[in-house]
């Protein structure tokens, strides 16, 4: 499992979740740390940027996969 996590790791970023339209919906985001911007007036710090994260559960450090158990059903269509 560590091989998958190290393969899918992204430097200067971390996976975070924001609350969705309902309290029980968590939307995965990747928070990316930006380098400072150099200007003629000096250096300006940049706020981190959040982008939608499509990498799935394997990049979540709290996810513990169990290949013996398989996927859970989430309603019709699966």
PDB file of N, CA and C in Angstrom:
ATOM      1  N   UNK A   1       0.816  -1.196   0.000  1.00  0.00           N
ATOM      2  CA  UNK A   1       0.000   0.000   0.000  1.00  0.00           C
ATOM      3  C   UNK A   1       0.860   1.260   0.000  1.00  0.00           C
ATOM      4  N   UNK A   2       1.970   1.235   0.723  1.00  0.00           N
ATOM      5  CA  UNK A   2       2.855   2.412   0.738  1.00  0.00           C
ATOM      6  C   UNK A   2       3.374   2.724  -0.654  1.00  0.00           C
ATOM      7  N   UNK A   3       3.552   1.705  -1.504  1.00  0.00           N
ATOM      8  CA  UNK A   3       4.013   1.939  -2.873  1.00  0.00           C
ATOM      9  C   UNK A   3       3.006   2.798  -3.637  1.00  0.00           C
ATOM     10  N   UNK A   4       1.720   2.500  -3.453  1.00  0.00           N
ATOM     11  CA  UNK A   4       0.683   3.282  -4.132  1.00  0.00           C
ATOM     12  C   UNK A   4       0.681   4.704  -3.608  1.00  0.00           C
ATOM     13  N   UNK A   5       0.765   4.870  -2.295  1.00  0.00           N
ATOM     14  CA  UNK A   5       0.737   6.222  -1.723  1.00  0.00           C
ATOM     15  C   UNK A   5       1.938   7.043  -2.163  1.00  0.00           C
ATOM     16  N   UNK A   6       3.125   6.434  -2.192  1.00  0.00           N
ATOM     17  CA  UNK A   6       4.299   7.195  -2.610  1.00  0.00           C
ATOM     18  C   UNK A   6       4.244   7.505  -4.098  1.00  0.00           C
ATOM     19  N   UNK A   7       3.662   6.600  -4.896  1.00  0.00           N
ATOM     20  CA  UNK A   7       3.514   6.842  -6.328  1.00  0.00           C
ATOM     21  C   UNK A   7       2.551   7.989  -6.592  1.00  0.00           C
ATOM     22  N   UNK A   8       1.516   8.100  -5.768  1.00  0.00           N
ATOM     23  CA  UNK A   8       0.490   9.114  -5.981  1.00  0.00           C
ATOM     24  C   UNK A   8       0.673  10.331  -5.086  1.00  0.00           C
ATOM     25  N   UNK A   9       1.836  10.497  -4.471  1.00  0.00           N
ATOM     26  CA  UNK A   9       2.045  11.666  -3.619  1.00  0.00           C
ATOM     27  C   UNK A   9       2.367  12.887  -4.484  1.00  0.00           C
ATOM     28  N   UNK A  10       1.972  14.018  -4.000  1.00  0.00           N
ATOM     29  CA  UNK A  10       2.191  15.261  -4.726  1.00  0.00           C
ATOM     30  C   UNK A  10       2.951  16.215  -3.818  1.00  0.00           C
ATOM     31  N   UNK A  11       4.140  16.643  -4.226  1.00  0.00           N
ATOM     32  CA  UNK A  11       4.926  17.536  -3.364  1.00  0.00           C
ATOM     33  C   UNK A  11       4.219  18.876  -3.165  1.00  0.00           C
ATOM     34  N   UNK A  12       4.446  19.461  -2.009  1.00  0.00           N
ATOM     35  CA  UNK A  12       3.907  20.788  -1.665  1.00  0.00           C
ATOM     36  C   UNK A  12       2.379  20.824  -1.695  1.00  0.00           C
ATOM     37  N   UNK A  13       1.749  19.681  -1.381  1.00  0.00           N
ATOM     38  CA  UNK A  13       0.289  19.671  -1.330  1.00  0.00           C
ATOM     39  C   UNK A  13      -0.177  18.656  -0.301  1.00  0.00           C
ATOM     40  N   UNK A  14      -1.455  18.789   0.058  1.00  0.00           N
ATOM     41  CA  UNK A  14      -2.052  17.823   0.970  1.00  0.00           C
ATOM     42  C   UNK A  14      -3.520  17.679   0.622  1.00  0.00           C
ATOM     43  N   UNK A  15      -4.081  16.516   0.934  1.00  0.00           N
ATOM     44  CA  UNK A  15      -5.493  16.274   0.670  1.00  0.00           C
ATOM     45  C   UNK A  15      -6.304  16.824   1.835  1.00  0.00           C
ATOM     46  N   UNK A  16      -7.327  17.607   1.513  1.00  0.00           N
ATOM     47  CA  UNK A  16      -8.230  18.157   2.514  1.00  0.00           C
ATOM     48  C   UNK A  16      -9.655  17.910   2.028  1.00  0.00           C
ATOM     49  N   UNK A  17     -10.605  18.038   2.924  1.00  0.00           N
ATOM     50  CA  UNK A  17     -12.012  17.874   2.580  1.00  0.00           C
ATOM     51  C   UNK A  17     -12.770  19.120   2.993  1.00  0.00           C
ATOM     52  N   UNK A  18     -13.702  19.540   2.142  1.00  0.00           N
ATOM     53  CA  UNK A  18     -14.594  20.635   2.501  1.00  0.00           C
ATOM     54  C   UNK A  18     -16.009  20.070   2.585  1.00  0.00           C
ATOM     55  N   UNK A  19     -16.845  20.717   3.380  1.00  0.00           N
ATOM     56  CA  UNK A  19     -18.228  20.267   3.529  1.00  0.00           C
ATOM     57  C   UNK A  19     -18.991  20.549   2.253  1.00  0.00           C
ATOM     58  N   UNK A  20     -19.761  19.567   1.826  1.00  0.00           N
ATOM     59  CA  UNK A  20     -20.567  19.726   0.621  1.00  0.00           C
ATOM     60  C   UNK A  20     -21.878  20.429   0.913  1.00  0.00           C
ATOM     61  N   UNK A  21     -22.851  20.218   0.040  1.00  0.00           N
ATOM     62  CA  UNK A  21     -24.153  20.862   0.199  1.00  0.00           C
ATOM     63  C   UNK A  21     -24.928  20.294   1.386  1.00  0.00           C
ATOM     64  N   UNK A  22     -24.510  19.108   1.850  1.00  0.00           N
ATOM     65  CA  UNK A  22     -25.085  18.498   3.055  1.00  0.00           C
ATOM     66  C   UNK A  22     -23.958  18.211   4.030  1.00  0.00           C
ATOM     67  N   UNK A  23     -24.294  18.113   5.305  1.00  0.00           N
ATOM     68  CA  UNK A  23     -23.272  17.881   6.344  1.00  0.00           C
ATOM     69  C   UNK A  23     -22.568  16.538   6.174  1.00  0.00           C
ATOM     70  N   UNK A  24     -23.240  15.547   5.582  1.00  0.00           N
ATOM     71  CA  UNK A  24     -22.637  14.223   5.433  1.00  0.00           C
ATOM     72  C   UNK A  24     -21.878  14.051   4.120  1.00  0.00           C
ATOM     73  N   UNK A  25     -21.702  15.127   3.359  1.00  0.00           N
ATOM     74  CA  UNK A  25     -20.951  15.083   2.096  1.00  0.00           C
ATOM     75  C   UNK A  25     -19.629  15.810   2.290  1.00  0.00           C
ATOM     76  N   UNK A  26     -18.543  15.081   2.034  1.00  0.00           N
ATOM     77  CA  UNK A  26     -17.209  15.688   2.110  1.00  0.00           C
ATOM     78  C   UNK A  26     -16.617  15.689   0.705  1.00  0.00           C
ATOM     79  N   UNK A  27     -16.198  16.858   0.245  1.00  0.00           N
ATOM     80  CA  UNK A  27     -15.650  17.008  -1.101  1.00  0.00           C
ATOM     81  C   UNK A  27     -14.126  17.011  -1.013  1.00  0.00           C
ATOM     82  N   UNK A  28     -13.452  16.081  -1.723  1.00  0.00           N
ATOM     83  CA  UNK A  28     -11.993  16.026  -1.659  1.00  0.00           C
ATOM     84  C   UNK A  28     -11.351  17.157  -2.456  1.00  0.00           C
ATOM     85  N   UNK A  29     -10.404  17.817  -1.823  1.00  0.00           N
ATOM     86  CA  UNK A  29      -9.671  18.906  -2.470  1.00  0.00           C
ATOM     87  C   UNK A  29      -8.179  18.672  -2.231  1.00  0.00           C
ATOM     88  N   UNK A  30      -7.358  19.205  -3.100  1.00  0.00           N
ATOM     89  CA  UNK A  30      -5.917  19.179  -2.913  1.00  0.00           C
ATOM     90  C   UNK A  30      -5.492  20.617  -2.651  1.00  0.00           C
ATOM     91  N   UNK A  31      -4.884  20.855  -1.475  1.00  0.00           N
ATOM     92  CA  UNK A  31      -4.407  22.186  -1.115  1.00  0.00           C
ATOM     93  C   UNK A  31      -2.943  22.280  -1.514  1.00  0.00           C
ATOM     94  N   UNK A  32      -2.642  23.160  -2.444  1.00  0.00           N
ATOM     95  CA  UNK A  32      -1.304  23.289  -3.023  1.00  0.00           C
ATOM     96  C   UNK A  32      -0.622  24.534  -2.474  1.00  0.00           C
ATOM     97  N   UNK A  33       0.549  24.343  -1.889  1.00  0.00           N
ATOM     98  CA  UNK A  33       1.339  25.454  -1.354  1.00  0.00           C
ATOM     99  C   UNK A  33       2.070  26.119  -2.525  1.00  0.00           C
ATOM    100  N   UNK A  34       1.928  27.419  -2.636  1.00  0.00           N
ATOM    101  CA  UNK A  34       2.575  28.174  -3.715  1.00  0.00           C
ATOM    102  C   UNK A  34       3.863  28.828  -3.221  1.00  0.00           C
ATOM    103  N   UNK A  35       4.804  28.967  -4.120  1.00  0.00           N
ATOM    104  CA  UNK A  35       6.048  29.665  -3.807  1.00  0.00           C
ATOM    105  C   UNK A  35       5.787  31.165  -3.719  1.00  0.00           C
ATOM    106  N   UNK A  36       6.616  31.881  -2.977  1.00  0.00           N
ATOM    107  CA  UNK A  36       6.469  33.341  -2.943  1.00  0.00           C
ATOM    108  C   UNK A  36       6.734  33.949  -4.323  1.00  0.00           C
ATOM    109  N   UNK A  37       6.107  35.084  -4.578  1.00  0.00           N
ATOM    110  CA  UNK A  37       6.301  35.810  -5.834  1.00  0.00           C
ATOM    111  C   UNK A  37       7.307  36.926  -5.600  1.00  0.00           C
ATOM    112  N   UNK A  38       8.316  36.993  -6.458  1.00  0.00           N
ATOM    113  CA  UNK A  38       9.310  38.068  -6.365  1.00  0.00           C
ATOM    114  C   UNK A  38       8.867  39.222  -7.259  1.00  0.00           C
ATOM    115  N   UNK A  39       8.790  40.408  -6.688  1.00  0.00           N
ATOM    116  CA  UNK A  39       8.412  41.611  -7.435  1.00  0.00           C
ATOM    117  C   UNK A  39       9.496  42.666  -7.241  1.00  0.00           C
ATOM    118  N   UNK A  40       9.480  43.730  -8.020  1.00  0.00           N
ATOM    119  CA  UNK A  40      10.457  44.800  -7.821  1.00  0.00           C
ATOM    120  C   UNK A  40      10.364  45.424  -6.423  1.00  0.00           C
ATOM    121  N   UNK A  41       9.180  45.327  -5.801  1.00  0.00           N
ATOM    122  CA  UNK A  41       8.990  45.888  -4.463  1.00  0.00           C
ATOM    123  C   UNK A  41       9.381  44.906  -3.358  1.00  0.00           C
ATOM    124  N   UNK A  42       9.672  43.674  -3.708  1.00  0.00           N
ATOM    125  CA  UNK A  42      10.023  42.662  -2.706  1.00  0.00           C
ATOM    126  C   UNK A  42       9.282  41.356  -2.941  1.00  0.00           C
ATOM    127  N   UNK A  43       9.317  40.508  -1.949  1.00  0.00           N
ATOM    128  CA  UNK A  43       8.688  39.198  -2.053  1.00  0.00           C
ATOM    129  C   UNK A  43       7.279  39.233  -1.470  1.00  0.00           C
ATOM    130  N   UNK A  44       6.354  38.620  -2.185  1.00  0.00           N
ATOM    131  CA  UNK A  44       4.962  38.551  -1.747  1.00  0.00           C
ATOM    132  C   UNK A  44       4.608  37.089  -1.511  1.00  0.00           C
ATOM    133  N   UNK A  45       4.093  36.779  -0.310  1.00  0.00           N
ATOM    134  CA  UNK A  45       3.654  35.419  -0.003  1.00  0.00           C
ATOM    135  C   UNK A  45       2.325  35.143  -0.700  1.00  0.00           C
ATOM    136  N   UNK A  46       2.148  33.935  -1.165  1.00  0.00           N
ATOM    137  CA  UNK A  46       0.911  33.533  -1.831  1.00  0.00           C
ATOM    138  C   UNK A  46       0.143  32.545  -0.965  1.00  0.00           C
ATOM    139  N   UNK A  47      -1.163  32.706  -0.903  1.00  0.00           N
ATOM    140  CA  UNK A  47      -2.026  31.790  -0.159  1.00  0.00           C
ATOM    141  C   UNK A  47      -2.077  30.450  -0.903  1.00  0.00           C
ATOM    142  N   UNK A  48      -2.265  29.354  -0.171  1.00  0.00           N
ATOM    143  CA  UNK A  48      -2.431  28.060  -0.846  1.00  0.00           C
ATOM    144  C   UNK A  48      -3.668  28.075  -1.742  1.00  0.00           C
ATOM    145  N   UNK A  49      -3.644  27.257  -2.776  1.00  0.00           N
ATOM    146  CA  UNK A  49      -4.749  27.136  -3.720  1.00  0.00           C
ATOM    147  C   UNK A  49      -5.381  25.767  -3.534  1.00  0.00           C
ATOM    148  N   UNK A  50      -6.714  25.710  -3.527  1.00  0.00           N
ATOM    149  CA  UNK A  50      -7.418  24.427  -3.430  1.00  0.00           C
ATOM    150  C   UNK A  50      -8.036  24.090  -4.781  1.00  0.00           C
ATOM    151  N   UNK A  51      -7.793  22.860  -5.210  1.00  0.00           N
ATOM    152  CA  UNK A  51      -8.364  22.354  -6.461  1.00  0.00           C
ATOM    153  C   UNK A  51      -9.082  21.043  -6.163  1.00  0.00           C
ATOM    154  N   UNK A  52     -10.058  20.699  -6.979  1.00  0.00           N
ATOM    155  CA  UNK A  52     -10.796  19.453  -6.807  1.00  0.00           C
ATOM    156  C   UNK A  52      -9.835  18.277  -6.972  1.00  0.00           C
ATOM    157  N   UNK A  53      -9.905  17.306  -6.074  1.00  0.00           N
ATOM    158  CA  UNK A  53      -8.984  16.163  -6.082  1.00  0.00           C
ATOM    159  C   UNK A  53      -9.706  14.923  -6.600  1.00  0.00           C
ATOM    160  N   UNK A  54      -9.264  14.420  -7.736  1.00  0.00           N
ATOM    161  CA  UNK A  54      -9.885  13.253  -8.364  1.00  0.00           C
ATOM    162  C   UNK A  54      -9.084  11.973  -8.145  1.00  0.00           C
ATOM    163  N   UNK A  55      -8.117  11.990  -7.231  1.00  0.00           N
ATOM    164  CA  UNK A  55      -7.217  10.837  -7.078  1.00  0.00           C
ATOM    165  C   UNK A  55      -7.832   9.659  -6.355  1.00  0.00           C
ATOM    166  N   UNK A  56      -8.973   9.828  -5.733  1.00  0.00           N
ATOM    167  CA  UNK A  56      -9.612   8.716  -5.041  1.00  0.00           C
ATOM    168  C   UNK A  56      -9.081   8.528  -3.636  1.00  0.00           C
ATOM    169  N   UNK A  57      -9.511   7.455  -2.964  1.00  0.00           N
ATOM    170  CA  UNK A  57      -9.190   7.273  -1.553  1.00  0.00           C
ATOM    171  C   UNK A  57      -7.729   6.926  -1.267  1.00  0.00           C
ATOM    172  N   UNK A  58      -6.998   6.443  -2.246  1.00  0.00           N
ATOM    173  CA  UNK A  58      -5.636   5.963  -1.978  1.00  0.00           C
ATOM    174  C   UNK A  58      -4.658   7.065  -1.600  1.00  0.00           C
ATOM    175  N   UNK A  59      -4.981   8.310  -1.871  1.00  0.00           N
ATOM    176  CA  UNK A  59      -4.098   9.413  -1.461  1.00  0.00           C
ATOM    177  C   UNK A  59      -4.511  10.002  -0.115  1.00  0.00           C
ATOM    178  N   UNK A  60      -5.551   9.451   0.495  1.00  0.00           N
ATOM    179  CA  UNK A  60      -5.981   9.892   1.824  1.00  0.00           C
ATOM    180  C   UNK A  60      -5.158   9.132   2.862  1.00  0.00           C
ATOM    181  N   UNK A  61      -4.378   9.829   3.683  1.00  0.00           N
ATOM    182  CA  UNK A  61      -3.523   9.135   4.653  1.00  0.00           C
ATOM    183  C   UNK A  61      -4.308   8.340   5.693  1.00  0.00           C
ATOM    184  N   UNK A  62      -5.608   8.607   5.840  1.00  0.00           N
ATOM    185  CA  UNK A  62      -6.424   7.893   6.825  1.00  0.00           C
ATOM    186  C   UNK A  62      -7.154   6.692   6.224  1.00  0.00           C
ATOM    187  N   UNK A  63      -7.065   6.514   4.917  1.00  0.00           N
ATOM    188  CA  UNK A  63      -7.759   5.414   4.242  1.00  0.00           C
ATOM    189  C   UNK A  63      -6.992   4.108   4.466  1.00  0.00           C
ATOM    190  N   UNK A  64      -7.702   3.101   4.920  1.00  0.00           N
ATOM    191  CA  UNK A  64      -7.113   1.774   5.123  1.00  0.00           C
ATOM    192  C   UNK A  64      -7.832   0.788   4.210  1.00  0.00           C
ATOM    193  N   UNK A  65      -7.264   0.499   3.036  1.00  0.00           N
ATOM    194  CA  UNK A  65      -7.944  -0.403   2.103  1.00  0.00           C
ATOM    195  C   UNK A  65      -7.954  -1.841   2.621  1.00  0.00           C
ATOM    196  N   UNK A  66      -8.992  -2.555   2.262  1.00  0.00           N
ATOM    197  CA  UNK A  66      -9.115  -3.965   2.598  1.00  0.00           C
ATOM    198  C   UNK A  66      -9.547  -4.681   1.326  1.00  0.00           C
ATOM    199  N   UNK A  67      -8.599  -5.203   0.577  1.00  0.00           N
ATOM    200  CA  UNK A  67      -8.910  -5.844  -0.701  1.00  0.00           C
ATOM    201  C   UNK A  67      -9.729  -7.114  -0.518  1.00  0.00           C
ATOM    202  N   UNK A  68      -9.715  -7.685   0.653  1.00  0.00           N
ATOM    203  CA  UNK A  68     -10.527  -8.866   0.929  1.00  0.00           C
ATOM    204  C   UNK A  68     -12.007  -8.510   1.063  1.00  0.00           C
ATOM    205  N   UNK A  69     -12.305  -7.309   1.543  1.00  0.00           N
ATOM    206  CA  UNK A  69     -13.684  -6.878   1.765  1.00  0.00           C
ATOM    207  C   UNK A  69     -14.336  -6.390   0.483  1.00  0.00           C
ATOM    208  N   UNK A  70     -13.619  -5.679  -0.363  1.00  0.00           N
ATOM    209  CA  UNK A  70     -14.176  -5.149  -1.604  1.00  0.00           C
ATOM    210  C   UNK A  70     -14.878  -3.823  -1.390  1.00  0.00           C
ATOM    211  N   UNK A  71     -15.570  -3.383  -2.409  1.00  0.00           N
ATOM    212  CA  UNK A  71     -16.282  -2.107  -2.363  1.00  0.00           C
ATOM    213  C   UNK A  71     -17.615  -2.241  -1.665  1.00  0.00           C
ATOM    214  N   UNK A  72     -18.082  -1.140  -1.110  1.00  0.00           N
ATOM    215  CA  UNK A  72     -19.411  -1.111  -0.513  1.00  0.00           C
ATOM    216  C   UNK A  72     -20.406  -0.616  -1.552  1.00  0.00           C
ATOM    217  N   UNK A  73     -21.637  -1.078  -1.447  1.00  0.00           N
ATOM    218  CA  UNK A  73     -22.682  -0.599  -2.356  1.00  0.00           C
ATOM    219  C   UNK A  73     -23.136   0.775  -1.910  1.00  0.00           C
ATOM    220  N   UNK A  74     -23.314   1.657  -2.844  1.00  0.00           N
ATOM    221  CA  UNK A  74     -23.766   3.022  -2.535  1.00  0.00           C
ATOM    222  C   UNK A  74     -25.054   3.341  -3.280  1.00  0.00           C
ATOM    223  N   UNK A  75     -25.924   2.399  -3.382  1.00  0.00           N
ATOM    224  CA  UNK A  75     -27.192   2.667  -4.067  1.00  0.00           C
ATOM    225  C   UNK A  75     -27.213   1.985  -5.416  1.00  0.00           C
ATOM    226  N   UNK A  76     -28.236   2.317  -6.167  1.00  0.00           N
ATOM    227  CA  UNK A  76     -28.412   1.690  -7.486  1.00  0.00           C
ATOM    228  C   UNK A  76     -27.308   2.088  -8.431  1.00  0.00           C
ATOM    229  N   UNK A  77     -26.967   1.194  -9.327  1.00  0.00           N
ATOM    230  CA  UNK A  77     -25.968   1.487 -10.335  1.00  0.00           C
ATOM    231  C   UNK A  77     -24.608   0.901 -10.025  1.00  0.00           C
ATOM    232  N   UNK A  78     -24.359   0.487  -8.787  1.00  0.00           N
ATOM    233  CA  UNK A  78     -23.080  -0.141  -8.460  1.00  0.00           C
ATOM    234  C   UNK A  78     -23.263  -1.603  -8.186  1.00  0.00           C
TER     235      UNK A  78
END
